[in-house]
Structures are given as C-alpha cells and as structure tokens.
C-alpha cells in the first residue's frame, strides 16, 4: 500500500530532551515536507526537501532540524524541545511539483 | 506574499443537503493550483479535489465540486448529498507554480453533518 508512515503517533516529552519523529514514504516521491498544525493557524510548513540532500526552511523552522540522506526518509529532529513546540505534526510527500500531497497520519507531540 | 482565507470557522448541514465552504486567496501569480483537503476526526489529511488555475472548467469529484472564480480569487467547495462521513475539518490550499512550489493553507472550516 502506497503510504507515508510517521512514528510515533503520540509523544509526551520533557523540555530539553532531544527527540526524532520519523517519516518514510514508499512511493519514490521527490518532494517531502513537514508541517505543524495548530488551532486557528492551519498548517504551517517547517521544512521541505525537493530531493536527496536538498532541504530548505519553511515558514516556522526555528527549533527544528531535518535531513534527507535517502529518498524515502525525512526525519524531523527537535534538539531541545520547548513547550511552544507542542503541536500536531504531519509529514507529507508528493511525486513532483504540481501534485497533491500524501500525508502521514500525524504525530501529536506534547512538551512539558 | 500569498494568503489563503477561510472565513467560516464552523458550519453545519443536515444529512442529504448541500453545503458550500468558502475560500479566498490573494496572489499576484497567474499560474497556480488550488486544493481542498479533508481532515476527519481520525486526523488523516485527505486530498478531496484539485483545480488548475489555467482551466476554466470547475473540477468535480463525485459529490464534491468547486466554484473557481479566478478574477474574484475565490475557490469554494460544494458538497452535495452530505453524508455523516463528511464531518471533518476542511482546508483550502494554494500552490504557486514557481520557485519552491510551496503550499499555503487556510485556517480551516470545521463541518458537522447532522443526522
């Protein structure tokens, strides 16, 4: 089944403890993105990648890191999480520039 | 910079009736795509429909159709014969066909279908 797989689905962590949210797609898509969803703000792009080793900042990149060493994987790293990073996170991929995104099932992150 | 506005935070509709969700956007671009995504309580984001700006014909996908008014920068979603499974948050999104091909999402409309 063609899909974007995110893990974990839920995560509660403490301030300052490094964490990684994994994202993997099995569709050979070039484009991948990370979004965060907050009430009243819609989805905002954190980082995106147009291909292996090509990543760039989105609208809200502060406090996050990404890497794209393989086409299928695009992990999101929070080096020192803070409570304002409590949010619902989505990874998404698409085959090319003019296509719609396929989204993962989301990661609900709570930082206390 | 592009912006996307969904002015209806919440709406409700009776089962089997028709409802229209509004979306307006601001851009100086001429070539772009517009999308509607559905997010049911399961929180999975699902692509509902896509419209290319260069096409005058409105996109249709089963019970879902759009009213695309390019001059007015309006992109509304019509859901016909509403079903309980249509209960969801709906997001409008804009993507320009240049540069980074970035999506801009609206803030969403929460739709509840009543039995």
Short mmCIF file of C-alpha atoms in Angstrom, two decimals:
data_model
loop_
_atom_site.label_atom_id
_atom_site.label_comp_id
_atom_site.label_asym_id
_atom_site.label_seq_id
_atom_site.Cartn_x
_atom_site.Cartn_y
_atom_site.Cartn_z
CA UNK A 1 0.00 0.00 0.00
CA UNK A 2 1.29 3.42 -1.02
CA UNK A 3 1.67 5.49 2.11
CA UNK A 4 3.59 7.90 4.27
CA UNK A 5 4.46 6.38 7.63
CA UNK A 6 5.11 8.57 10.64
CA UNK A 7 6.18 7.47 14.06
CA UNK A 8 5.34 7.82 16.83
CA UNK A 9 1.67 8.70 16.69
CA UNK A 10 1.72 10.22 20.16
CA UNK A 11 4.66 11.51 22.16
CA UNK A 12 4.94 13.25 25.51
CA UNK A 13 8.38 14.52 26.42
CA UNK A 14 10.10 16.96 28.73
CA UNK A 15 11.67 20.28 27.88
CA UNK A 16 15.18 19.92 26.51
CA UNK A 17 15.15 16.20 25.76
CA UNK A 18 16.14 15.61 22.15
CA UNK A 19 13.66 13.69 20.04
CA UNK A 20 13.20 12.49 16.48
CA UNK A 21 9.97 11.94 14.61
CA UNK A 22 10.48 9.54 11.74
CA UNK A 23 8.85 9.77 8.32
CA UNK A 24 9.11 7.28 5.50
CA UNK A 25 7.33 7.05 2.13
CA UNK A 26 7.22 4.07 -0.23
CA UNK A 27 6.13 5.90 -3.38
CA UNK A 28 9.52 7.14 -4.63
CA UNK A 29 8.34 10.73 -4.21
CA UNK A 30 10.82 13.54 -4.69
CA UNK A 31 9.14 16.17 -2.53
CA UNK A 32 8.73 15.82 1.19
CA UNK A 33 7.63 18.34 3.79
CA UNK A 34 6.98 18.73 7.47
CA UNK A 35 4.03 20.75 8.74
CA UNK A 36 2.74 21.65 12.13
CA UNK A 37 -0.96 22.16 12.76
CA UNK A 38 -2.16 24.48 15.50
CA UNK A 39 -5.75 25.58 16.22
CA UNK A 40 -6.68 28.72 14.34
CA UNK A 41 -3.44 28.72 12.39
CA UNK A 42 -3.96 25.93 9.89
CA UNK A 43 -0.90 24.04 8.68
CA UNK A 44 2.43 25.79 8.56
CA UNK A 45 5.46 24.43 6.79
CA UNK A 46 8.53 23.72 8.92
CA UNK A 47 10.99 22.32 6.37
CA UNK A 48 10.82 20.81 2.94
CA UNK A 49 13.02 18.76 0.67
CA UNK A 50 12.98 18.62 -3.12
CA UNK A 51 15.31 15.64 -3.33
CA UNK A 52 18.05 13.75 -1.54
CA UNK A 53 20.44 16.10 0.26
CA UNK A 54 18.31 19.13 -0.77
CA UNK A 55 16.42 20.70 2.12
CA UNK A 56 15.26 24.20 2.91
CA UNK A 57 13.42 26.15 5.56
CA UNK A 58 9.70 26.68 5.50
CA UNK A 59 7.79 29.31 7.45
CA UNK A 60 8.50 28.14 11.01
CA UNK A 61 11.89 26.36 11.06
CA UNK A 62 13.19 27.63 14.40
CA UNK A 63 13.94 24.82 16.83
CA UNK A 64 13.79 22.07 14.20
CA UNK A 65 16.25 20.18 12.02
CA UNK A 66 15.77 17.76 9.16
CA UNK A 67 17.89 15.55 6.96
CA UNK A 68 17.30 13.73 3.66
CA UNK A 69 20.01 11.14 3.25
CA UNK A 70 17.74 8.71 1.41
CA UNK A 71 14.82 9.45 -0.85
CA UNK A 72 12.29 7.61 1.28
CA UNK A 73 13.15 9.04 4.72
CA UNK A 74 12.77 12.56 6.07
CA UNK A 75 13.10 12.66 9.87
CA UNK A 76 12.25 15.72 11.95
CA UNK A 77 14.60 16.43 14.84
CA UNK A 78 13.91 18.61 17.84
CA UNK A 79 17.29 19.13 19.51
CA UNK A 80 15.92 20.87 22.61
CA UNK A 81 12.11 20.80 22.62
CA UNK A 82 10.20 23.57 24.33
CA UNK A 83 6.52 23.79 25.32
CA UNK A 84 5.74 26.08 22.36
CA UNK A 85 6.54 23.11 20.10
CA UNK A 86 3.56 21.24 21.47
CA UNK A 87 1.56 20.63 18.31
CA UNK A 88 0.26 18.14 15.76
CA UNK A 89 2.93 17.35 13.19
CA UNK A 90 2.46 16.00 9.69
CA UNK A 91 4.91 14.62 7.21
CA UNK A 92 3.83 14.72 3.57
CA UNK A 93 5.22 13.69 0.21
CA UNK A 94 4.38 14.24 -3.45
CA UNK A 95 5.85 12.92 -6.69
CA UNK A 96 6.59 16.26 -8.32
CA UNK A 97 5.85 19.93 -8.39
CA UNK A 98 2.22 20.02 -9.48
CA UNK A 99 0.80 17.15 -7.50
CA UNK A 100 -1.17 16.98 -4.30
CA UNK A 101 0.49 15.81 -1.13
CA UNK A 102 0.01 12.43 0.51
CA UNK A 103 0.09 12.94 4.26
CA UNK A 104 1.18 10.73 7.11
CA UNK A 105 -1.22 10.07 9.96
CA UNK A 106 0.28 12.75 12.19
CA UNK A 107 2.25 12.89 15.43
CA UNK A 108 0.69 14.54 18.45
CA UNK A 109 3.63 15.97 20.42
CA UNK A 110 3.31 17.36 23.93
CA UNK A 111 6.32 19.04 25.56
CA UNK A 112 6.00 19.59 29.31
CA UNK B 1 3.11 37.04 -0.31
CA UNK B 2 0.20 34.74 -0.87
CA UNK B 3 -2.54 34.35 1.71
CA UNK B 4 -5.50 31.99 1.96
CA UNK B 5 -8.61 32.92 3.94
CA UNK B 6 -11.36 30.62 5.12
CA UNK B 7 -13.87 32.93 6.75
CA UNK B 8 -16.18 30.25 8.18
CA UNK B 9 -14.57 28.61 11.22
CA UNK B 10 -17.53 26.25 11.72
CA UNK B 11 -20.53 25.13 9.71
CA UNK B 12 -23.22 22.52 9.99
CA UNK B 13 -25.53 20.89 7.46
CA UNK B 14 -28.32 18.35 7.58
CA UNK B 15 -27.63 14.95 6.13
CA UNK B 16 -28.51 14.75 2.40
CA UNK B 17 -28.43 18.52 1.94
CA UNK B 18 -25.87 20.65 0.12
CA UNK B 19 -23.29 22.88 1.76
CA UNK B 20 -20.72 25.31 0.38
CA UNK B 21 -17.44 26.15 2.08
CA UNK B 22 -15.76 29.37 1.08
CA UNK B 23 -12.11 30.11 0.39
CA UNK B 24 -10.50 33.25 -0.92
CA UNK B 25 -6.86 33.84 -1.69
CA UNK B 26 -4.59 36.70 -2.51
CA UNK B 27 -1.84 36.41 -5.08
CA UNK B 28 -0.22 38.25 -7.93
CA UNK B 29 0.66 34.96 -9.62
CA UNK B 30 -1.13 33.85 -12.77
CA UNK B 31 -0.23 30.17 -12.67
CA UNK B 32 -1.14 28.18 -9.61
CA UNK B 33 -3.07 25.24 -8.26
CA UNK B 34 -5.74 25.17 -5.59
CA UNK B 35 -6.67 22.24 -3.38
CA UNK B 36 -9.22 21.18 -0.83
CA UNK B 37 -8.15 18.74 1.87
CA UNK B 38 -10.38 16.94 4.33
CA UNK B 39 -9.30 16.05 7.87
CA UNK B 40 -11.80 13.74 9.60
CA UNK B 41 -11.62 13.03 13.34
CA UNK B 42 -9.04 10.35 12.60
CA UNK B 43 -6.86 13.43 11.71
CA UNK B 44 -5.66 11.88 8.44
CA UNK B 45 -5.34 14.58 5.75
CA UNK B 46 -7.08 13.50 2.55
CA UNK B 47 -6.94 15.28 -0.80
CA UNK B 48 -10.50 15.99 -1.93
CA UNK B 49 -10.11 17.98 -5.11
CA UNK B 50 -7.60 19.94 -7.18
CA UNK B 51 -8.06 22.86 -9.58
CA UNK B 52 -5.54 24.22 -12.06
CA UNK B 53 -5.83 27.98 -12.43
CA UNK B 54 -5.44 27.86 -16.19
CA UNK B 55 -8.53 25.66 -16.52
CA UNK B 56 -11.83 27.48 -16.70
CA UNK B 57 -13.83 24.32 -16.08
CA UNK B 58 -14.60 23.70 -12.45
CA UNK B 59 -13.21 20.47 -11.00
CA UNK B 60 -15.63 17.78 -9.85
CA UNK B 61 -15.04 14.63 -7.84
CA UNK B 62 -18.23 12.65 -7.19
CA UNK B 63 -20.28 14.67 -4.66
CA UNK B 64 -17.57 17.32 -4.35
CA UNK B 65 -17.28 20.21 -6.76
CA UNK B 66 -15.67 23.61 -6.76
CA UNK B 67 -16.72 27.05 -7.91
CA UNK B 68 -13.50 28.65 -9.11
CA UNK B 69 -13.70 32.37 -9.81
CA UNK B 70 -10.21 33.43 -10.85
CA UNK B 71 -10.90 37.14 -11.15
CA UNK B 72 -12.51 37.23 -7.74
CA UNK B 73 -9.81 34.92 -6.30
CA UNK B 74 -12.43 32.66 -4.87
CA UNK B 75 -12.41 28.87 -4.62
CA UNK B 76 -15.44 27.45 -2.83
CA UNK B 77 -16.16 23.77 -2.22
CA UNK B 78 -19.66 22.41 -2.67
CA UNK B 79 -20.61 19.13 -1.04
CA UNK B 80 -23.83 17.62 -2.39
CA UNK B 81 -25.96 15.00 -0.65
CA UNK B 82 -23.97 15.44 2.57
CA UNK B 83 -23.19 12.29 4.50
CA UNK B 84 -22.25 11.75 8.13
CA UNK B 85 -18.79 10.71 6.96
CA UNK B 86 -18.26 14.19 5.56
CA UNK B 87 -17.95 15.52 9.11
CA UNK B 88 -14.40 16.87 9.16
CA UNK B 89 -12.15 19.89 9.11
CA UNK B 90 -11.69 21.17 5.56
CA UNK B 91 -8.59 23.07 4.48
CA UNK B 92 -8.16 25.13 1.36
CA UNK B 93 -4.60 25.34 -0.04
CA UNK B 94 -2.85 27.41 -2.69
CA UNK B 95 0.32 26.45 -4.54
CA UNK B 96 2.11 28.75 -6.97
CA UNK B 97 3.82 27.20 -9.97
CA UNK B 98 7.19 28.81 -9.49
CA UNK B 99 10.06 28.91 -7.06
CA UNK B 100 9.61 26.33 -4.34
CA UNK B 101 6.06 25.29 -5.36
CA UNK B 102 5.09 25.89 -1.78
CA UNK B 103 1.64 25.23 -0.36
CA UNK B 104 -0.16 27.90 1.65
CA UNK B 105 -3.00 26.55 3.77
CA UNK B 106 -6.04 28.33 5.12
CA UNK B 107 -7.04 28.04 8.76
CA UNK B 108 -9.77 25.50 8.08
CA UNK B 109 -13.55 25.16 8.34
CA UNK B 110 -14.98 22.60 10.73
CA UNK B 111 -18.02 20.98 9.11
CA UNK B 112 -20.52 18.93 11.06
CA UNK B 113 -23.13 16.86 9.25
CA UNK B 114 -26.25 16.38 11.36
CA UNK B 115 -28.39 13.26 11.25
#
